[in-house]
Amino acid sequence: WKQEGDARQYAWLEKQGCAQVAMAVEVIRRLPESDIVELLEQQGKLLASARLLFAGNTSCARQRALAYALKAIELGPISAGGEEMAALVYHDDRGGLARVWVRRNGAEHTAWNVACAPLPATVAPQVIRPRAAKG
């Protein structure tokens, strides 16, 4: 994989056997590999617990029940001068972006805060839905 311009880092969890590999997630700011693996493994649980935070945030309340796809993991402060935390960046199926800030507590991660905004006009939303089982 080669891309012109700035080099980008992507991560994904590889499954055993012939299972389809999950979509690659961009790592916007370098994190230790062990943290990336833990965040990828726990991202579904973190998004589920973040939905309660969505309800209490006026910019996120309407997006609470939408379908989301994880697009990136980044590292930075929640606010100017604030504590630096990992953030899971999701795109929703209606053209929105949600950032779930995650606090580490031992080996576990906890959804700590959320922020939502419309996607920039240059980014098209892409939500991957599970395929129906063939029978």
PDB file of C-alpha atoms in Angstrom:
ATOM      1  CA  TRP A   1       0.000   0.000   0.000  1.00  0.00           C
ATOM      2  CA  LYS A   2       1.415   3.352  -0.983  1.00  0.00           C
ATOM      3  CA  GLN A   3      -0.255   6.718  -0.785  1.00  0.00           C
ATOM      4  CA  GLU A   4       1.070  10.008  -2.081  1.00  0.00           C
ATOM      5  CA  GLY A   5       1.617  12.738   0.493  1.00  0.00           C
ATOM      6  CA  ASP A   6       1.619  12.073   4.204  1.00  0.00           C
ATOM      7  CA  ALA A   7       2.125   8.475   5.277  1.00  0.00           C
ATOM      8  CA  ARG A   8      -0.844   7.066   7.186  1.00  0.00           C
ATOM      9  CA  GLN A   9      -0.935   4.215   9.664  1.00  0.00           C
ATOM     10  CA  TYR A  10      -3.799   1.699   9.673  1.00  0.00           C
ATOM     11  CA  ALA A  11      -4.628  -1.114  12.074  1.00  0.00           C
ATOM     12  CA  TRP A  12      -7.051  -4.049  12.126  1.00  0.00           C
ATOM     13  CA  LEU A  13      -7.556  -7.304  13.964  1.00  0.00           C
ATOM     14  CA  GLU A  14      -6.831 -10.366  11.871  1.00  0.00           C
ATOM     15  CA  LYS A  15      -9.082 -13.356  12.401  1.00  0.00           C
ATOM     16  CA  GLN A  16      -7.986 -16.979  12.364  1.00  0.00           C
ATOM     17  CA  GLY A  17      -8.766 -19.182   9.398  1.00  0.00           C
ATOM     18  CA  CYS A  18     -10.662 -17.913   6.397  1.00  0.00           C
ATOM     19  CA  ALA A  19     -12.708 -15.262   8.168  1.00  0.00           C
ATOM     20  CA  GLN A  20     -13.015 -11.901   6.463  1.00  0.00           C
ATOM     21  CA  VAL A  21     -10.666  -9.273   7.899  1.00  0.00           C
ATOM     22  CA  ALA A  22     -12.386  -6.296   9.493  1.00  0.00           C
ATOM     23  CA  MET A  23     -12.093  -2.904   7.838  1.00  0.00           C
ATOM     24  CA  ALA A  24      -8.817  -1.122   8.532  1.00  0.00           C
ATOM     25  CA  VAL A  25      -8.940   1.765  11.014  1.00  0.00           C
ATOM     26  CA  GLU A  26      -6.667   4.781  10.644  1.00  0.00           C
ATOM     27  CA  VAL A  27      -4.388   5.494  13.609  1.00  0.00           C
ATOM     28  CA  ILE A  28      -4.147   9.287  13.513  1.00  0.00           C
ATOM     29  CA  ARG A  29      -1.568   9.700  16.255  1.00  0.00           C
ATOM     30  CA  ARG A  30       0.780   6.879  17.170  1.00  0.00           C
ATOM     31  CA  LEU A  31      -0.219   4.748  20.142  1.00  0.00           C
ATOM     32  CA  PRO A  32       1.471   1.641  21.558  1.00  0.00           C
ATOM     33  CA  GLU A  33       0.394  -1.494  19.658  1.00  0.00           C
ATOM     34  CA  SER A  34      -1.028  -3.050  22.822  1.00  0.00           C
ATOM     35  CA  ASP A  35      -3.321  -0.015  23.315  1.00  0.00           C
ATOM     36  CA  ILE A  36      -4.493  -0.174  19.699  1.00  0.00           C
ATOM     37  CA  VAL A  37      -5.322  -3.893  20.022  1.00  0.00           C
ATOM     38  CA  GLU A  38      -7.217  -3.322  23.287  1.00  0.00           C
ATOM     39  CA  LEU A  39      -9.196  -0.420  21.800  1.00  0.00           C
ATOM     40  CA  LEU A  40     -10.090  -2.435  18.690  1.00  0.00           C
ATOM     41  CA  GLU A  41     -11.159  -5.419  20.814  1.00  0.00           C
ATOM     42  CA  GLN A  42     -13.260  -3.260  23.155  1.00  0.00           C
ATOM     43  CA  GLN A  43     -14.630  -0.702  20.683  1.00  0.00           C
ATOM     44  CA  GLY A  44     -18.079  -2.326  20.401  1.00  0.00           C
ATOM     45  CA  LYS A  45     -18.538  -2.316  24.174  1.00  0.00           C
ATOM     46  CA  LEU A  46     -17.201   1.244  24.385  1.00  0.00           C
ATOM     47  CA  LEU A  47     -19.633   2.472  21.716  1.00  0.00           C
ATOM     48  CA  ALA A  48     -22.538   0.772  23.513  1.00  0.00           C
ATOM     49  CA  SER A  49     -21.673   2.441  26.819  1.00  0.00           C
ATOM     50  CA  ALA A  50     -21.052   5.774  25.062  1.00  0.00           C
ATOM     51  CA  ARG A  51     -24.665   5.826  23.833  1.00  0.00           C
ATOM     52  CA  LEU A  52     -25.674   6.948  27.349  1.00  0.00           C
ATOM     53  CA  LEU A  53     -23.198   9.814  27.037  1.00  0.00           C
ATOM     54  CA  PHE A  54     -24.707  10.678  23.635  1.00  0.00           C
ATOM     55  CA  ALA A  55     -28.102  11.181  25.290  1.00  0.00           C
ATOM     56  CA  GLY A  56     -26.671  13.755  27.698  1.00  0.00           C
ATOM     57  CA  ASN A  57     -24.806  15.733  25.024  1.00  0.00           C
ATOM     58  CA  THR A  58     -26.982  18.135  23.009  1.00  0.00           C
ATOM     59  CA  SER A  59     -24.800  17.812  19.896  1.00  0.00           C
ATOM     60  CA  CYS A  60     -25.040  13.992  20.037  1.00  0.00           C
ATOM     61  CA  ALA A  61     -28.528  13.227  21.390  1.00  0.00           C
ATOM     62  CA  ARG A  62     -30.165  12.765  17.965  1.00  0.00           C
ATOM     63  CA  GLN A  63     -27.347  10.462  16.817  1.00  0.00           C
ATOM     64  CA  ARG A  64     -27.603   8.096  19.768  1.00  0.00           C
ATOM     65  CA  ALA A  65     -29.419   5.247  17.998  1.00  0.00           C
ATOM     66  CA  LEU A  66     -27.686   5.430  14.604  1.00  0.00           C
ATOM     67  CA  ALA A  67     -25.457   2.751  13.085  1.00  0.00           C
ATOM     68  CA  TYR A  68     -21.742   3.552  13.361  1.00  0.00           C
ATOM     69  CA  ALA A  69     -18.529   2.380  11.733  1.00  0.00           C
ATOM     70  CA  LEU A  70     -15.170   2.885  13.428  1.00  0.00           C
ATOM     71  CA  LYS A  71     -12.891   4.890  11.128  1.00  0.00           C
ATOM     72  CA  ALA A  72      -9.979   6.068  13.262  1.00  0.00           C
ATOM     73  CA  ILE A  73      -8.230   6.016  16.608  1.00  0.00           C
ATOM     74  CA  GLU A  74      -6.516   9.178  17.748  1.00  0.00           C
ATOM     75  CA  LEU A  75      -4.809  10.557  20.825  1.00  0.00           C
ATOM     76  CA  GLY A  76      -5.270  14.046  22.198  1.00  0.00           C
ATOM     77  CA  PRO A  77      -6.828  16.230  24.882  1.00  0.00           C
ATOM     78  CA  ILE A  78     -10.616  16.446  25.238  1.00  0.00           C
ATOM     79  CA  SER A  79     -10.293  20.211  25.669  1.00  0.00           C
ATOM     80  CA  ALA A  80      -7.486  22.765  25.577  1.00  0.00           C
ATOM     81  CA  GLY A  81      -5.073  21.912  28.366  1.00  0.00           C
ATOM     82  CA  GLY A  82      -7.102  18.837  29.290  1.00  0.00           C
ATOM     83  CA  GLU A  83      -5.974  15.293  29.959  1.00  0.00           C
ATOM     84  CA  GLU A  84      -4.764  13.404  26.888  1.00  0.00           C
ATOM     85  CA  MET A  85      -6.931  10.383  26.058  1.00  0.00           C
ATOM     86  CA  ALA A  86      -7.503   8.012  23.176  1.00  0.00           C
ATOM     87  CA  ALA A  87     -10.538   8.760  21.041  1.00  0.00           C
ATOM     88  CA  LEU A  88     -12.488   6.374  18.822  1.00  0.00           C
ATOM     89  CA  VAL A  89     -13.719   8.239  15.733  1.00  0.00           C
ATOM     90  CA  TYR A  90     -16.924   6.875  14.193  1.00  0.00           C
ATOM     91  CA  HIS A  91     -18.902   7.822  11.075  1.00  0.00           C
ATOM     92  CA  ASP A  92     -22.654   7.308  11.257  1.00  0.00           C
ATOM     93  CA  ASP A  93     -25.021   6.306   8.466  1.00  0.00           C
ATOM     94  CA  ARG A  94     -26.557   9.792   8.199  1.00  0.00           C
ATOM     95  CA  GLY A  95     -23.451  11.821   7.536  1.00  0.00           C
ATOM     96  CA  GLY A  96     -22.273  12.507  11.074  1.00  0.00           C
ATOM     97  CA  LEU A  97     -19.081  12.037  13.004  1.00  0.00           C
ATOM     98  CA  ALA A  98     -18.843  10.949  16.632  1.00  0.00           C
ATOM     99  CA  ARG A  99     -15.736  10.989  18.779  1.00  0.00           C
ATOM    100  CA  VAL A 100     -15.780   8.784  21.893  1.00  0.00           C
ATOM    101  CA  TRP A 101     -13.036   9.775  24.345  1.00  0.00           C
ATOM    102  CA  VAL A 102     -11.759   6.770  26.283  1.00  0.00           C
ATOM    103  CA  ARG A 103     -10.111   6.707  29.706  1.00  0.00           C
ATOM    104  CA  ARG A 104      -7.884   3.791  30.656  1.00  0.00           C
ATOM    105  CA  ASN A 105      -8.471   2.114  34.014  1.00  0.00           C
ATOM    106  CA  GLY A 106      -6.011  -0.762  34.438  1.00  0.00           C
ATOM    107  CA  ALA A 107      -6.552  -3.176  31.537  1.00  0.00           C
ATOM    108  CA  GLU A 108     -10.050  -1.836  30.880  1.00  0.00           C
ATOM    109  CA  HIS A 109     -11.137   1.231  28.973  1.00  0.00           C
ATOM    110  CA  THR A 110     -14.170   3.373  29.807  1.00  0.00           C
ATOM    111  CA  ALA A 111     -16.131   5.698  27.517  1.00  0.00           C
ATOM    112  CA  TRP A 112     -15.512   9.060  29.175  1.00  0.00           C
ATOM    113  CA  ASN A 113     -16.899  11.793  26.924  1.00  0.00           C
ATOM    114  CA  VAL A 114     -18.372  12.261  23.451  1.00  0.00           C
ATOM    115  CA  ALA A 115     -18.421  14.932  20.768  1.00  0.00           C
ATOM    116  CA  CYS A 116     -20.461  14.923  17.564  1.00  0.00           C
ATOM    117  CA  ALA A 117     -20.422  16.941  14.349  1.00  0.00           C
ATOM    118  CA  PRO A 118     -21.428  16.630  10.701  1.00  0.00           C
ATOM    119  CA  LEU A 119     -18.865  14.961   8.445  1.00  0.00           C
ATOM    120  CA  PRO A 120     -16.838  17.330   6.272  1.00  0.00           C
ATOM    121  CA  ALA A 121     -18.348  17.599   2.776  1.00  0.00           C
ATOM    122  CA  THR A 122     -15.366  15.730   1.288  1.00  0.00           C
ATOM    123  CA  VAL A 123     -16.003  12.579   3.367  1.00  0.00           C
ATOM    124  CA  ALA A 124     -18.821  10.238   2.396  1.00  0.00           C
ATOM    125  CA  PRO A 125     -20.339   8.153   5.209  1.00  0.00           C
ATOM    126  CA  GLN A 126     -19.715   4.416   4.890  1.00  0.00           C
ATOM    127  CA  VAL A 127     -21.290   2.119   7.428  1.00  0.00           C
ATOM    128  CA  ILE A 128     -20.613  -1.572   7.020  1.00  0.00           C
ATOM    129  CA  ARG A 129     -23.536  -3.714   8.079  1.00  0.00           C
ATOM    130  CA  PRO A 130     -23.174  -7.439   8.838  1.00  0.00           C
ATOM    131  CA  ARG A 131     -24.096  -9.711   5.948  1.00  0.00           C
ATOM    132  CA  ALA A 132     -27.142 -11.925   6.298  1.00  0.00           C
ATOM    133  CA  ALA A 133     -26.315 -15.564   6.961  1.00  0.00           C
ATOM    134  CA  LYS A 134     -26.593 -17.804   3.919  1.00  0.00           C
ATOM    135  CA  GLY A 135     -28.791 -20.736   4.495  1.00  0.00           C
TER     136      GLY A 135
END
